[in-house]
mmCIF file of C-alpha atoms in Angstrom:
data_model
loop_
_atom_site.group_PDB
_atom_site.id
_atom_site.type_symbol
_atom_site.label_atom_id
_atom_site.label_comp_id
_atom_site.label_asym_id
_atom_site.label_seq_id
_atom_site.Cartn_x
_atom_site.Cartn_y
_atom_site.Cartn_z
ATOM 1 C CA UNK A 1 -8.867 12.018 -19.554
ATOM 2 C CA UNK A 2 -6.812 14.852 -19.245
ATOM 3 C CA UNK A 3 -6.112 16.361 -15.701
ATOM 4 C CA UNK A 4 -3.014 17.453 -13.253
ATOM 5 C CA UNK A 5 -1.163 13.925 -12.479
ATOM 6 C CA UNK A 6 -2.281 12.618 -8.854
ATOM 7 C CA UNK A 7 1.129 13.143 -6.205
ATOM 8 C CA UNK A 8 2.321 9.746 -5.742
ATOM 9 C CA UNK A 9 2.639 8.363 -2.494
ATOM 10 C CA UNK A 10 5.742 8.209 -0.841
ATOM 11 C CA UNK A 11 6.895 4.799 0.722
ATOM 12 C CA UNK A 12 8.329 7.778 3.870
ATOM 13 C CA UNK A 13 10.783 6.740 6.425
ATOM 14 C CA UNK A 14 12.881 3.404 5.145
ATOM 15 C CA UNK A 15 15.079 4.152 2.836
ATOM 16 C CA UNK A 16 16.203 -0.185 2.396
ATOM 17 C CA UNK A 17 13.046 -0.868 0.836
ATOM 18 C CA UNK A 18 13.063 2.021 -0.877
ATOM 19 C CA UNK A 19 15.838 1.000 -2.453
ATOM 20 C CA UNK A 20 15.011 -2.751 -2.760
ATOM 21 C CA UNK A 21 11.708 -2.306 -4.490
ATOM 22 C CA UNK A 22 14.274 -0.069 -7.677
ATOM 23 C CA UNK A 23 16.361 -2.846 -8.113
ATOM 24 C CA UNK A 24 15.847 -5.420 -10.995
ATOM 25 C CA UNK A 25 16.915 -9.300 -10.019
ATOM 26 C CA UNK A 26 19.758 -8.610 -12.516
ATOM 27 C CA UNK A 27 22.389 -7.049 -9.693
ATOM 28 C CA UNK A 28 20.598 -9.255 -6.401
ATOM 29 C CA UNK A 29 22.946 -12.085 -5.108
ATOM 30 C CA UNK A 30 21.022 -15.593 -6.083
ATOM 31 C CA UNK A 31 21.473 -16.544 -2.517
ATOM 32 C CA UNK A 32 20.426 -13.409 -0.715
ATOM 33 C CA UNK A 33 18.605 -14.084 2.322
ATOM 34 C CA UNK A 34 15.625 -13.109 2.321
ATOM 35 C CA UNK A 35 14.122 -9.681 4.752
ATOM 36 C CA UNK A 36 12.038 -11.300 7.463
ATOM 37 C CA UNK A 37 9.597 -8.650 7.290
ATOM 38 C CA UNK A 38 8.308 -8.791 3.599
ATOM 39 C CA UNK A 39 10.494 -11.622 2.009
ATOM 40 C CA UNK A 40 11.667 -10.573 -1.632
ATOM 41 C CA UNK A 41 9.998 -8.284 -3.945
ATOM 42 C CA UNK A 42 9.035 -10.987 -5.661
ATOM 43 C CA UNK A 43 6.678 -11.464 -2.969
ATOM 44 C CA UNK A 44 5.973 -7.786 -2.652
ATOM 45 C CA UNK A 45 5.336 -7.557 -6.524
ATOM 46 C CA UNK A 46 2.029 -10.335 -5.751
ATOM 47 C CA UNK A 47 1.149 -9.120 -3.566
ATOM 48 C CA UNK A 48 1.034 -5.260 -5.245
ATOM 49 C CA UNK A 49 -0.489 -7.006 -8.303
ATOM 50 C CA UNK A 50 -3.961 -8.882 -5.842
ATOM 51 C CA UNK A 51 -3.757 -5.009 -4.429
ATOM 52 C CA UNK A 52 -3.928 -2.850 -7.859
ATOM 53 C CA UNK A 53 -6.542 -5.308 -9.125
ATOM 54 C CA UNK A 54 -8.755 -5.259 -6.164
ATOM 55 C CA UNK A 55 -8.382 -0.851 -5.904
ATOM 56 C CA UNK A 56 -9.037 -0.919 -10.275
ATOM 57 C CA UNK A 57 -12.247 -3.278 -9.075
ATOM 58 C CA UNK A 58 -13.540 -0.821 -6.314
ATOM 59 C CA UNK A 59 -12.723 2.149 -8.976
ATOM 60 C CA UNK A 60 -15.527 0.878 -11.256
ATOM 61 C CA UNK A 61 -17.401 -0.698 -8.941
ATOM 62 C CA UNK A 62 -18.695 2.057 -6.647
ATOM 63 C CA UNK A 63 -18.753 4.375 -9.837
ATOM 64 C CA UNK A 64 -22.092 6.420 -11.310
ATOM 65 C CA UNK A 65 -24.218 4.698 -12.823
ATOM 66 C CA UNK A 66 -23.729 1.180 -11.399
ATOM 67 C CA UNK A 67 -21.565 -0.556 -14.534
ATOM 68 C CA UNK A 68 -23.068 -4.422 -14.995
ATOM 69 C CA UNK A 69 -20.181 -6.815 -13.810
ATOM 70 C CA UNK A 70 -19.423 -7.694 -17.727
ATOM 71 C CA UNK A 71 -18.434 -4.021 -17.692
ATOM 72 C CA UNK A 72 -16.575 -3.484 -14.384
ATOM 73 C CA UNK A 73 -14.689 -7.522 -15.614
ATOM 74 C CA UNK A 74 -13.592 -5.192 -19.047
ATOM 75 C CA UNK A 75 -12.767 -1.644 -17.740
ATOM 76 C CA UNK A 76 -10.527 -4.196 -15.512
ATOM 77 C CA UNK A 77 -9.188 -5.687 -18.495
ATOM 78 C CA UNK A 78 -8.763 -2.611 -20.371
ATOM 79 C CA UNK A 79 -7.166 -0.702 -16.637
ATOM 80 C CA UNK A 80 -4.589 -2.983 -15.993
ATOM 81 C CA UNK A 81 -3.145 -4.225 -19.904
ATOM 82 C CA UNK A 82 0.905 -3.440 -20.147
ATOM 83 C CA UNK A 83 0.508 -0.790 -21.745
ATOM 84 C CA UNK A 84 -1.916 2.195 -19.278
ATOM 85 C CA UNK A 85 0.917 0.366 -16.412
ATOM 86 C CA UNK A 86 3.761 1.574 -18.428
ATOM 87 C CA UNK A 87 1.886 4.883 -19.466
ATOM 88 C CA UNK A 88 1.139 5.307 -15.581
ATOM 89 C CA UNK A 89 5.379 4.388 -14.546
ATOM 90 C CA UNK A 90 6.372 6.774 -17.524
ATOM 91 C CA UNK A 91 4.629 10.022 -15.978
ATOM 92 C CA UNK A 92 6.429 9.464 -12.600
ATOM 93 C CA UNK A 93 9.409 8.588 -14.332
ATOM 94 C CA UNK A 94 9.683 6.011 -11.886
ATOM 95 C CA UNK A 95 11.187 3.540 -14.562
ATOM 96 C CA UNK A 96 14.501 7.007 -14.268
ATOM 97 C CA UNK A 97 14.786 5.327 -10.485
ATOM 98 C CA UNK A 98 15.307 1.053 -11.636
ATOM 99 C CA UNK A 99 18.701 -0.156 -10.829
ATOM 100 C CA UNK A 100 19.665 -2.727 -13.355
ATOM 101 C CA UNK A 101 22.316 -4.808 -14.508
ATOM 102 C CA UNK A 102 24.011 -2.940 -18.129
ATOM 103 C CA UNK A 103 23.668 -5.977 -20.158
ATOM 104 C CA UNK A 104 19.927 -5.730 -18.793
ATOM 105 C CA UNK A 105 19.931 -2.538 -19.450
ATOM 106 C CA UNK A 106 18.515 -2.048 -23.353
ATOM 107 C CA UNK A 107 16.334 -4.093 -23.000
ATOM 108 C CA UNK A 108 14.128 -2.418 -19.872
ATOM 109 C CA UNK A 109 14.506 1.489 -21.195
ATOM 110 C CA UNK A 110 13.921 0.753 -25.567
ATOM 111 C CA UNK A 111 9.688 0.378 -24.501
ATOM 112 C CA UNK A 112 8.980 2.475 -27.789
ATOM 113 C CA UNK A 113 11.349 1.253 -30.449
ATOM 114 C CA UNK A 114 10.087 -2.207 -28.878
ATOM 115 C CA UNK A 115 6.362 -1.800 -29.419
ATOM 116 C CA UNK A 116 6.948 0.440 -32.917
ATOM 117 C CA UNK A 117 8.807 -3.073 -34.270
ATOM 118 C CA UNK A 118 5.163 -5.422 -32.741
ATOM 119 C CA UNK A 119 3.736 -3.881 -36.627
ATOM 120 C CA UNK A 120 6.950 -3.693 -38.045
ATOM 121 C CA UNK A 121 9.089 -7.091 -37.191
ATOM 122 C CA UNK A 122 6.862 -8.997 -34.868
ATOM 123 C CA UNK A 123 9.934 -11.759 -34.470
ATOM 124 C CA UNK A 124 10.419 -8.440 -32.083
ATOM 125 C CA UNK A 125 7.255 -8.627 -29.644
ATOM 126 C CA UNK A 126 8.705 -11.216 -27.270
ATOM 127 C CA UNK A 127 11.801 -8.536 -26.606
ATOM 128 C CA UNK A 128 9.000 -5.331 -25.970
ATOM 129 C CA UNK A 129 6.110 -8.101 -23.714
ATOM 130 C CA UNK A 130 9.192 -8.864 -21.611
ATOM 131 C CA UNK A 131 9.990 -5.070 -21.276
ATOM 132 C CA UNK A 132 6.131 -4.348 -20.669
ATOM 133 C CA UNK A 133 6.136 -7.441 -18.069
ATOM 134 C CA UNK A 134 9.261 -5.724 -16.724
ATOM 135 C CA UNK A 135 8.071 -2.511 -15.852
ATOM 136 C CA UNK A 136 4.709 -3.498 -14.601
ATOM 137 C CA UNK A 137 6.675 -5.947 -11.759
ATOM 138 C CA UNK A 138 8.182 -2.706 -10.852
ATOM 139 C CA UNK A 139 5.807 -1.219 -11.047
ATOM 140 C CA UNK A 140 3.603 -3.439 -8.488
ATOM 141 C CA UNK A 141 5.764 -4.169 -6.081
ATOM 142 C CA UNK A 142 5.777 -0.142 -5.460
ATOM 143 C CA UNK A 143 2.223 -1.171 -5.448
ATOM 144 C CA UNK A 144 3.095 -3.568 -3.293
ATOM 145 C CA UNK A 145 5.073 -1.711 -0.630
ATOM 146 C CA UNK A 146 2.875 1.578 0.370
ATOM 147 C CA UNK A 147 0.277 -1.440 0.713
ATOM 148 C CA UNK A 148 2.542 -2.862 3.760
ATOM 149 C CA UNK A 149 3.796 0.323 4.796
ATOM 150 C CA UNK A 150 0.482 2.609 4.462
ATOM 151 C CA UNK A 151 -1.633 0.708 3.594
ATOM 152 C CA UNK A 152 -5.270 0.835 1.133
ATOM 153 C CA UNK A 153 -5.852 4.725 2.136
ATOM 154 C CA UNK A 154 -3.460 6.123 0.830
ATOM 155 C CA UNK A 155 -3.199 3.484 -3.356
ATOM 156 C CA UNK A 156 -7.020 3.963 -3.423
ATOM 157 C CA UNK A 157 -7.480 7.822 -3.536
ATOM 158 C CA UNK A 158 -4.179 7.784 -6.190
ATOM 159 C CA UNK A 159 -5.049 5.019 -8.798
ATOM 160 C CA UNK A 160 -8.474 5.985 -8.555
ATOM 161 C CA UNK A 161 -7.381 10.259 -9.275
ATOM 162 C CA UNK A 162 -5.171 8.031 -12.723
ATOM 163 C CA UNK A 163 -8.380 6.577 -13.808
ATOM 164 C CA UNK A 164 -9.853 9.623 -13.503
ATOM 165 C CA UNK A 165 -8.520 12.446 -12.864
ATOM 166 C CA UNK A 166 -11.962 14.581 -11.896
ATOM 167 C CA UNK A 167 -12.993 11.786 -9.678
ATOM 168 C CA UNK A 168 -11.973 14.169 -5.760
ATOM 169 C CA UNK A 169 -13.229 12.159 -3.317
ATOM 170 C CA UNK A 170 -12.577 8.342 -4.018
ATOM 171 C CA UNK A 171 -14.198 6.327 -2.344
ATOM 172 C CA UNK A 172 -12.659 3.273 0.220
ATOM 173 C CA UNK A 173 -12.291 -0.102 0.436
ATOM 174 C CA UNK A 174 -14.699 0.802 4.340
ATOM 175 C CA UNK A 175 -16.998 2.697 2.269
ATOM 176 C CA UNK A 176 -15.724 5.776 3.965
ATOM 177 C CA UNK A 177 -14.238 8.173 2.179
ATOM 178 C CA UNK A 178 -10.324 9.039 1.581
ATOM 179 C CA UNK A 179 -10.655 12.324 2.760
ATOM 180 C CA UNK A 180 -12.388 10.941 6.358
ATOM 181 C CA UNK A 181 -10.251 11.529 8.859
ATOM 182 C CA UNK A 182 -13.671 10.962 11.705
ATOM 183 C CA UNK A 183 -16.266 7.733 12.277
ATOM 184 C CA UNK A 184 -18.519 10.697 11.760
ATOM 185 C CA UNK A 185 -17.095 11.955 8.267
ATOM 186 C CA UNK A 186 -16.825 8.038 7.469
ATOM 187 C CA UNK A 187 -20.894 7.835 8.306
ATOM 188 C CA UNK A 188 -21.248 9.967 5.741
ATOM 189 C CA UNK A 189 -20.368 9.245 3.034
ATOM 190 C CA UNK A 190 -21.346 5.752 0.913
ATOM 191 C CA UNK A 191 -22.875 3.136 3.166
ATOM 192 C CA UNK A 192 -20.224 0.123 2.212
ATOM 193 C CA UNK A 193 -22.930 -2.865 1.101
ATOM 194 C CA UNK A 194 -22.541 -5.983 3.670
ATOM 195 C CA UNK A 195 -23.978 -9.597 3.227
ATOM 196 C CA UNK A 196 -24.734 -10.167 7.523
ATOM 197 C CA UNK A 197 -28.007 -10.375 8.465
ATOM 198 C CA UNK A 198 -29.562 -7.864 10.740
ATOM 199 C CA UNK A 199 -28.302 -8.029 14.030
ATOM 200 C CA UNK A 200 -30.712 -9.576 17.045
ATOM 201 C CA UNK A 201 -33.018 -7.574 19.134
ATOM 202 C CA UNK A 202 -31.099 -6.180 22.086
ATOM 203 C CA UNK A 203 -32.025 -8.270 26.046
ATOM 204 C CA UNK A 204 -35.379 -7.197 27.937
ATOM 205 C CA UNK A 205 -32.299 -7.261 30.345
ATOM 206 C CA UNK A 206 -29.391 -5.335 29.788
ATOM 207 C CA UNK A 207 -26.006 -6.815 31.585
ATOM 208 C CA UNK A 208 -24.242 -4.585 33.767
ATOM 209 C CA UNK A 209 -21.370 -2.169 31.813
ATOM 210 C CA UNK A 210 -18.392 -3.608 30.613
ATOM 211 C CA UNK A 211 -15.456 -1.831 32.587
ATOM 212 C CA UNK A 212 -13.155 0.170 29.473
ATOM 213 C CA UNK A 213 -10.365 -1.660 27.688
ATOM 214 C CA UNK A 214 -8.421 2.190 26.957
ATOM 215 C CA UNK A 215 -9.151 5.424 27.492
ATOM 216 C CA UNK A 216 -12.207 7.051 26.208
ATOM 217 C CA UNK A 217 -10.353 10.407 26.664
ATOM 218 C CA UNK A 218 -9.139 12.456 22.945
ATOM 219 C CA UNK A 219 -5.870 10.204 21.735
ATOM 220 C CA UNK A 220 -3.035 10.836 22.828
ATOM 221 C CA UNK A 221 0.891 9.975 22.319
ATOM 222 C CA UNK A 222 1.284 7.808 25.456
ATOM 223 C CA UNK A 223 4.868 6.348 24.544
ATOM 224 C CA UNK A 224 4.222 3.012 27.224
ATOM 225 C CA UNK A 225 2.016 -0.025 26.817
ATOM 226 C CA UNK A 226 -1.071 -0.518 28.136
ATOM 227 C CA UNK A 227 -0.771 -2.919 32.336
ATOM 228 C CA UNK A 228 -1.632 -6.009 33.241
ATOM 229 C CA UNK A 229 -5.299 -6.220 32.032
ATOM 230 C CA UNK A 230 -4.664 -4.838 28.696
ATOM 231 C CA UNK A 231 -1.600 -6.894 28.413
ATOM 232 C CA UNK A 232 -2.960 -9.666 26.511
ATOM 233 C CA UNK A 233 -4.882 -7.455 23.378
ATOM 234 C CA UNK A 234 -2.076 -4.825 23.600
ATOM 235 C CA UNK A 235 0.827 -8.732 22.024
ATOM 236 C CA UNK A 236 -1.708 -8.783 19.625
ATOM 237 C CA UNK A 237 -1.334 -6.345 17.624
ATOM 238 C CA UNK A 238 0.709 -6.111 14.295
ATOM 239 C CA UNK A 239 1.178 -4.063 12.053
ATOM 240 C CA UNK A 240 -1.311 -5.090 9.631
ATOM 241 C CA UNK A 241 -4.049 -4.718 11.588
ATOM 242 C CA UNK A 242 -2.575 -1.453 13.065
ATOM 243 C CA UNK A 243 -2.688 -0.581 9.344
ATOM 244 C CA UNK A 244 -6.001 -2.343 7.835
ATOM 245 C CA UNK A 245 -7.568 0.083 11.301
ATOM 246 C CA UNK A 246 -6.089 2.854 10.588
ATOM 247 C CA UNK A 247 -7.710 2.825 6.810
ATOM 248 C CA UNK A 248 -10.498 2.042 7.799
ATOM 249 C CA UNK A 249 -10.525 5.051 9.995
ATOM 250 C CA UNK A 250 -9.570 7.262 7.786
ATOM 251 C CA UNK A 251 -5.843 8.195 8.168
ATOM 252 C CA UNK A 252 -2.994 7.446 6.436
ATOM 253 C CA UNK A 253 0.584 5.476 8.154
ATOM 254 C CA UNK A 254 3.211 5.960 7.929
ATOM 255 C CA UNK A 255 6.636 4.335 10.094
ATOM 256 C CA UNK A 256 9.447 6.451 9.854
ATOM 257 C CA UNK A 257 12.951 5.097 10.231
ATOM 258 C CA UNK A 258 16.075 5.324 11.921
ATOM 259 C CA UNK A 259 18.953 3.758 13.075
ATOM 260 C CA UNK A 260 21.946 3.974 15.196
ATOM 261 C CA UNK A 261 25.466 1.578 15.948
ATOM 262 C CA UNK A 262 27.577 -0.266 14.233
ATOM 263 C CA UNK A 263 26.352 -2.178 11.520
ATOM 264 C CA UNK A 264 26.088 -5.492 12.235
ATOM 265 C CA UNK A 265 24.972 -4.248 16.001
ATOM 266 C CA UNK A 266 21.917 -1.650 15.118
ATOM 267 C CA UNK A 267 20.079 0.082 17.143
ATOM 268 C CA UNK A 268 16.879 0.277 14.986
ATOM 269 C CA UNK A 269 13.634 3.441 16.399
ATOM 270 C CA UNK A 270 10.654 3.631 14.674
ATOM 271 C CA UNK A 271 7.677 5.858 14.858
ATOM 272 C CA UNK A 272 3.596 4.929 14.116
ATOM 273 C CA UNK A 273 2.900 8.302 12.180
ATOM 274 C CA UNK A 274 -1.068 8.907 11.836
ATOM 275 C CA UNK A 275 -1.477 11.856 9.312
ATOM 276 C CA UNK A 276 1.902 13.024 9.765
ATOM 277 C CA UNK A 277 1.113 13.135 13.712
ATOM 278 C CA UNK A 278 3.431 10.843 15.975
ATOM 279 C CA UNK A 279 1.504 7.974 18.079
ATOM 280 C CA UNK A 280 4.219 5.470 19.137
ATOM 281 C CA UNK A 281 7.879 4.898 18.948
ATOM 282 C CA UNK A 282 9.973 1.562 19.837
ATOM 283 C CA UNK A 283 14.096 0.085 19.161
ATOM 284 C CA UNK A 284 14.682 -3.043 19.471
ATOM 285 C CA UNK A 285 17.470 -4.814 16.931
ATOM 286 C CA UNK A 286 15.590 -4.200 14.032
ATOM 287 C CA UNK A 287 13.278 -2.662 12.097
ATOM 288 C CA UNK A 288 10.401 -5.095 12.348
ATOM 289 C CA UNK A 289 10.943 -5.494 16.260
ATOM 290 C CA UNK A 290 10.861 -1.445 16.375
ATOM 291 C CA UNK A 291 7.802 -1.459 13.876
ATOM 292 C CA UNK A 292 6.453 -3.914 15.785
ATOM 293 C CA UNK A 293 6.887 -2.035 19.115
ATOM 294 C CA UNK A 294 5.425 1.403 18.063
ATOM 295 C CA UNK A 295 2.315 -0.056 15.991
ATOM 296 C CA UNK A 296 1.434 -1.555 19.274
ATOM 297 C CA UNK A 297 1.737 1.882 21.373
ATOM 298 C CA UNK A 298 0.495 4.362 18.607
ATOM 299 C CA UNK A 299 -3.298 1.454 18.559
ATOM 300 C CA UNK A 300 -3.161 1.820 22.865
ATOM 301 C CA UNK A 301 -2.752 6.158 22.011
ATOM 302 C CA UNK A 302 -5.592 5.920 20.113
ATOM 303 C CA UNK A 303 -7.797 3.769 21.915
ATOM 304 C CA UNK A 304 -8.379 0.763 19.516
#
């Protein structure tokens, strides 16, 4: 369908990750150590491929009128073809951002010529297939990076609008709409199907209420960790858990990062922002340590 191109979600606050996503394997050292957070781009691509299929499946699963299982499978196959993914890459000019060794450059940027050769010269087909697969891997790596930084909340609306530009308010995986930022609005949107049995009836005698674990007041940036009684739960909070919870509540999470000091001994500072508002800040010898601390502080500040 014709329509305005939805904005490309940004990998904010992490220049190193952005550069890694768009660096071709031809420029990598075989013995290079893995990143302590995400490993390497091959791992990100694998994560991104699964995430991409999930959000495309969710889009068609929630389409009205309801599609049959076979129809959903057919739509998924159609919209995840190499040709469609390559078109998405071209629309955002992502191919121009790819850093690649000169020997590989011509093959990567010659997609159109290779596509024409499929029909005229059958021996060229492996070449075209290689190009499509390389472009697809870059796209899936980008989605994997978005997932670990921003969560599904930024990916589902984007892909849904790529599939259908008239989709004004895509439904997220938890049943809430992409424009939802509060629990009340989330309840008003399409409910998520559940296979769980109905809850048991309440007991005749209610136990005394437990003291709250966190403040029930409005969320605010505390900047400090919870005290002793909450420290056990606080220390269990991870970046992945923070991203999942924020996505369920309708927030978009970003982690702007900066560092100072000498290259061999940097000090990282990372902020955890929900809908571009800071709720937690962490610092440490590595970006991962600082990011984990920022996520825990934001979790506490939100009262989750």
